[in-house]
Amino acid sequence: MPRHRQLMAPRLPLTRAAPHGRCRRLRGFTLIELMVTLAIFAILSLLAMPSFNTWIANNRVRAMSEDMANGLRLAQTEALRRSALTVFALVNTPDPTGGAANVNENVTYTAVATGATNWAVSVAPSTTANTTATFVHGGAIADIASGVTIKGPPAVCFDALGRLVTDATAIANTSTGVGAQCSALPNAATPAQIYSITSASPAGDHPLQIEVGLGGQVRLCNPAQSLTGTTQGASEGCQYPQATP
């Protein structure tokens, strides 16, 4: 008769017993260690919070400044392209487009010196009989940069040559269609229109300034630096003092 092989269970490797007969166990975090770690993390977060808030405020100022500077450049470009008086205005209308389906629709809004929630670029009326501006483009202020303060002229006008309208007689006799005259220059020593952009809530430490020269050139600069200074980054310095309310 054939032999039947006896089935044997596989032999397991021998394990060395722990000293003193105790089993080794993996050790994790205790509750006290976890609480200490969380407390240190909370302290570090509180120390970093002021710097983080300042960083947010500076970013809002930068975003608003660049948006307005682009709007001013657009107004100057449109004045040259259309060969017509073009106005950049700070307005408090919730929707400066008036729900316009196209950029050529006539809309009504009013330029304001304070409390602006939007900005708008429009072409001034071509005749005295027409008192409504032709909307070109607009941008939001409150949505982009909450807590940012803007100081500057309510309406900046560019003539058909793309230059600032500065003549007092022309300003008095010009219909802008935005409920305000073209803003005059701040003073004889400042041949430019100035916008100052700062943040008060949360407080920022890097205000910016927009300078619009007589020739229509738009420049974004840092008022804390001088244009003629020799310090690093002086090329970003401002030529004129900050705007006043």
CSV table of C-alpha atoms in Angstrom, one decimal:
chain,number,residue,atom,x,y,z
A,1,MET,CA,0.0,0.0,0.0
A,2,PRO,CA,1.2,3.5,-0.8
A,3,ARG,CA,2.4,5.5,2.1
A,4,HIS,CA,0.4,8.5,3.0
A,5,ARG,CA,2.5,11.6,3.8
A,6,GLN,CA,1.6,13.1,7.1
A,7,LEU,CA,0.5,16.7,6.6
A,8,MET,CA,2.3,19.0,9.0
A,9,ALA,CA,1.5,22.6,9.9
A,10,PRO,CA,4.1,25.2,8.8
A,11,ARG,CA,6.6,26.0,11.4
A,12,LEU,CA,6.4,29.5,12.7
A,13,PRO,CA,9.5,31.6,13.4
A,14,LEU,CA,10.5,31.8,16.9
A,15,THR,CA,10.1,35.2,18.6
A,16,ARG,CA,12.4,36.4,21.4
A,17,ALA,CA,10.5,37.2,24.5
A,18,ALA,CA,10.7,40.7,25.8
A,19,PRO,CA,12.8,41.3,28.9
A,20,HIS,CA,11.2,40.5,32.2
A,21,GLY,CA,8.4,38.8,30.3
A,22,ARG,CA,6.7,42.0,29.1
A,23,CYS,CA,5.4,42.6,25.6
A,24,ARG,CA,6.7,45.6,23.6
A,25,ARG,CA,4.0,48.1,22.6
A,26,LEU,CA,4.2,51.1,20.3
A,27,ARG,CA,3.8,54.3,22.2
A,28,GLY,CA,1.8,57.3,20.7
A,29,PHE,CA,1.0,60.8,21.9
A,30,THR,CA,-0.5,61.4,25.3
A,31,LEU,CA,-3.3,63.9,25.8
A,32,ILE,CA,-0.9,66.3,27.7
A,33,GLU,CA,1.6,66.3,24.8
A,34,LEU,CA,-1.2,67.0,22.3
A,35,MET,CA,-2.5,69.9,24.4
A,36,VAL,CA,1.0,71.4,24.7
A,37,THR,CA,1.4,71.2,20.9
A,38,LEU,CA,-1.9,72.9,20.3
A,39,ALA,CA,-1.1,75.6,22.8
A,40,ILE,CA,2.3,76.4,21.1
A,41,PHE,CA,0.6,76.4,17.7
A,42,ALA,CA,-2.1,78.9,19.0
A,43,ILE,CA,0.6,81.2,20.4
A,44,LEU,CA,2.5,81.2,17.1
A,45,SER,CA,-0.7,81.9,15.2
A,46,LEU,CA,-1.5,84.9,17.4
A,47,LEU,CA,2.0,86.3,16.9
A,48,ALA,CA,1.8,86.0,13.1
A,49,MET,CA,-1.8,87.4,12.9
A,50,PRO,CA,-0.8,91.1,12.8
A,51,SER,CA,1.7,90.5,10.0
A,52,PHE,CA,-0.8,88.5,8.1
A,53,ASN,CA,-3.5,91.2,8.4
A,54,THR,CA,-1.0,93.8,7.2
A,55,TRP,CA,-0.1,91.7,4.2
A,56,ILE,CA,-3.8,91.4,3.3
A,57,ALA,CA,-4.2,95.1,3.6
A,58,ASN,CA,-1.2,95.9,1.4
A,59,ASN,CA,-2.5,93.4,-1.3
A,60,ARG,CA,-5.8,95.1,-1.3
A,61,VAL,CA,-4.2,98.5,-1.8
A,62,ARG,CA,-2.0,97.1,-4.6
A,63,ALA,CA,-5.0,95.5,-6.4
A,64,MET,CA,-7.1,98.7,-6.1
A,65,SER,CA,-4.3,100.9,-7.3
A,66,GLU,CA,-3.5,98.8,-10.3
A,67,ASP,CA,-7.2,98.6,-11.2
A,68,MET,CA,-7.6,102.4,-11.1
A,69,ALA,CA,-4.4,103.0,-13.0
A,70,ASN,CA,-5.6,100.7,-15.7
A,71,GLY,CA,-8.9,102.6,-15.8
A,72,LEU,CA,-7.1,105.9,-16.2
A,73,ARG,CA,-4.9,104.6,-19.0
A,74,LEU,CA,-8.0,103.3,-20.7
A,75,ALA,CA,-9.6,106.8,-20.5
A,76,GLN,CA,-6.6,108.4,-22.0
A,77,THR,CA,-6.4,105.8,-24.8
A,78,GLU,CA,-10.1,106.2,-25.5
A,79,ALA,CA,-9.7,110.0,-25.8
A,80,LEU,CA,-7.1,109.5,-28.4
A,81,ARG,CA,-8.9,106.8,-30.3
A,82,ARG,CA,-12.3,108.7,-30.4
A,83,SER,CA,-10.7,112.1,-30.6
A,84,ALA,CA,-13.2,113.3,-28.0
A,85,LEU,CA,-13.2,114.4,-24.3
A,86,THR,CA,-13.1,111.3,-22.1
A,87,VAL,CA,-13.8,111.3,-18.4
A,88,PHE,CA,-12.5,109.0,-15.6
A,89,ALA,CA,-14.9,109.4,-12.7
A,90,LEU,CA,-15.3,108.0,-9.2
A,91,VAL,CA,-19.0,107.1,-8.8
A,92,ASN,CA,-21.3,105.7,-6.1
A,93,THR,CA,-23.7,104.0,-8.5
A,94,PRO,CA,-24.1,100.3,-7.6
A,95,ASP,CA,-23.8,99.4,-11.3
A,96,PRO,CA,-22.2,102.2,-13.4
A,97,THR,CA,-23.1,100.4,-16.6
A,98,GLY,CA,-26.8,100.7,-15.8
A,99,GLY,CA,-27.2,97.1,-17.0
A,100,ALA,CA,-26.0,98.2,-20.4
A,101,ALA,CA,-26.0,95.4,-23.0
A,102,ASN,CA,-23.2,97.1,-24.9
A,103,VAL,CA,-20.5,99.7,-24.2
A,104,ASN,CA,-22.2,102.4,-26.3
A,105,GLU,CA,-25.4,102.6,-24.3
A,106,ASN,CA,-26.0,106.0,-22.7
A,107,VAL,CA,-26.2,105.8,-18.9
A,108,THR,CA,-26.5,108.3,-16.1
A,109,TYR,CA,-24.3,108.4,-13.0
A,110,THR,CA,-22.7,111.1,-10.8
A,111,ALA,CA,-19.1,111.6,-9.9
A,112,VAL,CA,-18.4,111.9,-6.2
A,113,ALA,CA,-15.5,113.2,-4.1
A,114,THR,CA,-16.1,110.7,-1.3
A,115,GLY,CA,-17.9,107.4,-0.8
A,116,ALA,CA,-17.2,106.0,-4.3
A,117,THR,CA,-18.0,102.4,-4.8
A,118,ASN,CA,-17.1,102.1,-8.5
A,119,TRP,CA,-15.2,103.9,-11.2
A,120,ALA,CA,-16.3,104.6,-14.7
A,121,VAL,CA,-14.8,105.7,-18.0
A,122,SER,CA,-17.2,107.6,-20.3
A,123,VAL,CA,-17.1,109.9,-23.3
A,124,ALA,CA,-18.5,113.3,-22.6
A,125,PRO,CA,-21.6,114.5,-24.6
A,126,SER,CA,-20.7,115.8,-28.0
A,127,THR,CA,-23.4,118.5,-28.0
A,128,THR,CA,-24.9,120.8,-25.4
A,129,ALA,CA,-28.3,119.3,-26.1
A,130,ASN,CA,-27.1,115.9,-25.0
A,131,THR,CA,-26.3,115.7,-21.3
A,132,THR,CA,-25.7,112.0,-21.0
A,133,ALA,CA,-22.3,110.4,-21.1
A,134,THR,CA,-21.5,107.4,-23.3
A,135,PHE,CA,-20.3,104.6,-21.0
A,136,VAL,CA,-17.1,102.9,-22.1
A,137,HIS,CA,-15.9,100.7,-19.1
A,138,GLY,CA,-16.2,100.5,-15.4
A,139,GLY,CA,-14.7,98.8,-12.4
A,140,ALA,CA,-15.6,98.0,-8.8
A,141,ILE,CA,-14.0,99.5,-5.7
A,142,ALA,CA,-15.9,98.0,-2.8
A,143,ASP,CA,-15.8,94.4,-4.1
A,144,ILE,CA,-12.2,94.4,-5.0
A,145,ALA,CA,-10.7,96.3,-2.0
A,146,SER,CA,-13.0,96.4,1.1
A,147,GLY,CA,-11.6,98.9,3.7
A,148,VAL,CA,-9.5,100.8,1.2
A,149,THR,CA,-9.6,104.6,1.2
A,150,ILE,CA,-9.2,106.6,-2.0
A,151,LYS,CA,-8.5,110.3,-2.0
A,152,GLY,CA,-8.4,112.3,-5.2
A,153,PRO,CA,-10.4,114.2,-7.8
A,154,PRO,CA,-13.9,112.9,-8.6
A,155,ALA,CA,-13.5,113.5,-12.4
A,156,VAL,CA,-10.3,113.5,-14.4
A,157,CYS,CA,-10.7,114.6,-18.1
A,158,PHE,CA,-8.6,113.9,-21.1
A,159,ASP,CA,-9.0,116.0,-24.2
A,160,ALA,CA,-8.9,114.8,-27.8
A,161,LEU,CA,-5.1,114.8,-27.7
A,162,GLY,CA,-5.0,112.6,-24.6
A,163,ARG,CA,-3.8,115.4,-22.4
A,164,LEU,CA,-5.3,116.5,-19.0
A,165,VAL,CA,-7.9,119.2,-19.2
A,166,THR,CA,-6.5,121.9,-16.9
A,167,ASP,CA,-7.7,125.2,-18.3
A,168,ALA,CA,-10.1,126.8,-15.9
A,169,THR,CA,-12.3,128.3,-18.7
A,170,ALA,CA,-12.5,124.9,-20.5
A,171,ILE,CA,-13.4,123.2,-17.3
A,172,ALA,CA,-16.1,125.7,-16.5
A,173,ASN,CA,-17.6,125.4,-20.0
A,174,THR,CA,-17.3,121.6,-20.4
A,175,SER,CA,-20.2,119.3,-20.0
A,176,THR,CA,-18.9,115.9,-18.7
A,177,GLY,CA,-22.2,114.2,-18.4
A,178,VAL,CA,-21.3,112.8,-15.0
A,179,GLY,CA,-22.8,115.5,-12.9
A,180,ALA,CA,-19.4,117.1,-12.1
A,181,GLN,CA,-16.9,119.3,-13.8
A,182,CYS,CA,-13.5,118.2,-14.8
A,183,SER,CA,-11.3,118.4,-11.7
A,184,ALA,CA,-8.8,121.3,-11.6
A,185,LEU,CA,-5.2,120.6,-10.6
A,186,PRO,CA,-4.5,120.5,-6.8
A,187,ASN,CA,-2.3,123.6,-6.9
A,188,ALA,CA,0.2,125.5,-9.1
A,189,ALA,CA,3.1,123.5,-7.6
A,190,THR,CA,1.5,120.1,-8.5
A,191,PRO,CA,1.0,119.9,-12.3
A,192,ALA,CA,-0.7,116.5,-12.1
A,193,GLN,CA,-3.8,114.8,-10.8
A,194,ILE,CA,-3.1,112.7,-7.7
A,195,TYR,CA,-4.9,109.7,-6.2
A,196,SER,CA,-3.8,108.3,-2.8
A,197,ILE,CA,-4.8,104.8,-1.9
A,198,THR,CA,-4.5,103.6,1.7
A,199,SER,CA,-6.0,100.9,3.9
A,200,ALA,CA,-7.3,101.6,7.4
A,201,SER,CA,-9.2,98.4,8.2
A,202,PRO,CA,-7.1,96.4,8.4
A,203,ALA,CA,-4.3,98.8,8.7
A,204,GLY,CA,-1.6,98.6,6.0
A,205,ASP,CA,1.9,99.9,5.9
A,206,HIS,CA,2.4,100.3,2.2
A,207,PRO,CA,0.2,103.1,0.7
A,208,LEU,CA,0.3,103.8,-3.0
A,209,GLN,CA,-0.2,106.8,-5.2
A,210,ILE,CA,-1.4,107.3,-8.8
A,211,GLU,CA,0.0,110.4,-10.6
A,212,VAL,CA,-1.6,111.5,-13.9
A,213,GLY,CA,0.8,113.9,-15.7
A,214,LEU,CA,-0.2,116.8,-18.0
A,215,GLY,CA,0.6,114.7,-21.0
A,216,GLY,CA,-1.8,112.0,-19.9
A,217,GLN,CA,0.8,109.6,-18.6
A,218,VAL,CA,-0.3,107.5,-15.7
A,219,ARG,CA,2.2,106.4,-13.0
A,220,LEU,CA,1.8,104.2,-10.0
A,221,CYS,CA,4.3,105.0,-7.2
A,222,ASN,CA,5.2,104.6,-3.5
A,223,PRO,CA,4.7,107.9,-1.6
A,224,ALA,CA,7.2,106.8,1.1
A,225,GLN,CA,10.0,107.1,-1.5
A,226,SER,CA,11.3,110.0,-3.4
A,227,LEU,CA,11.5,109.9,-7.2
A,228,THR,CA,15.0,111.6,-7.0
A,229,GLY,CA,16.2,109.6,-4.1
A,230,THR,CA,19.2,107.3,-4.1
A,231,THR,CA,17.7,104.5,-2.0
A,232,GLN,CA,16.9,101.1,-3.5
A,233,GLY,CA,13.6,101.2,-5.3
A,234,ALA,CA,13.7,105.0,-5.8
A,235,SER,CA,12.4,104.4,-9.4
A,236,GLU,CA,9.0,103.6,-7.7
A,237,GLY,CA,9.1,106.9,-5.7
A,238,CYS,CA,6.5,109.6,-6.2
A,239,GLN,CA,7.2,113.1,-7.7
A,240,TYR,CA,4.4,114.9,-5.9
A,241,PRO,CA,2.9,114.9,-2.3
A,242,GLN,CA,0.0,112.8,-1.4
A,243,ALA,CA,-3.5,113.9,-2.3
A,244,THR,CA,-5.7,115.5,0.3
A,245,PRO,CA,-9.5,115.0,0.7
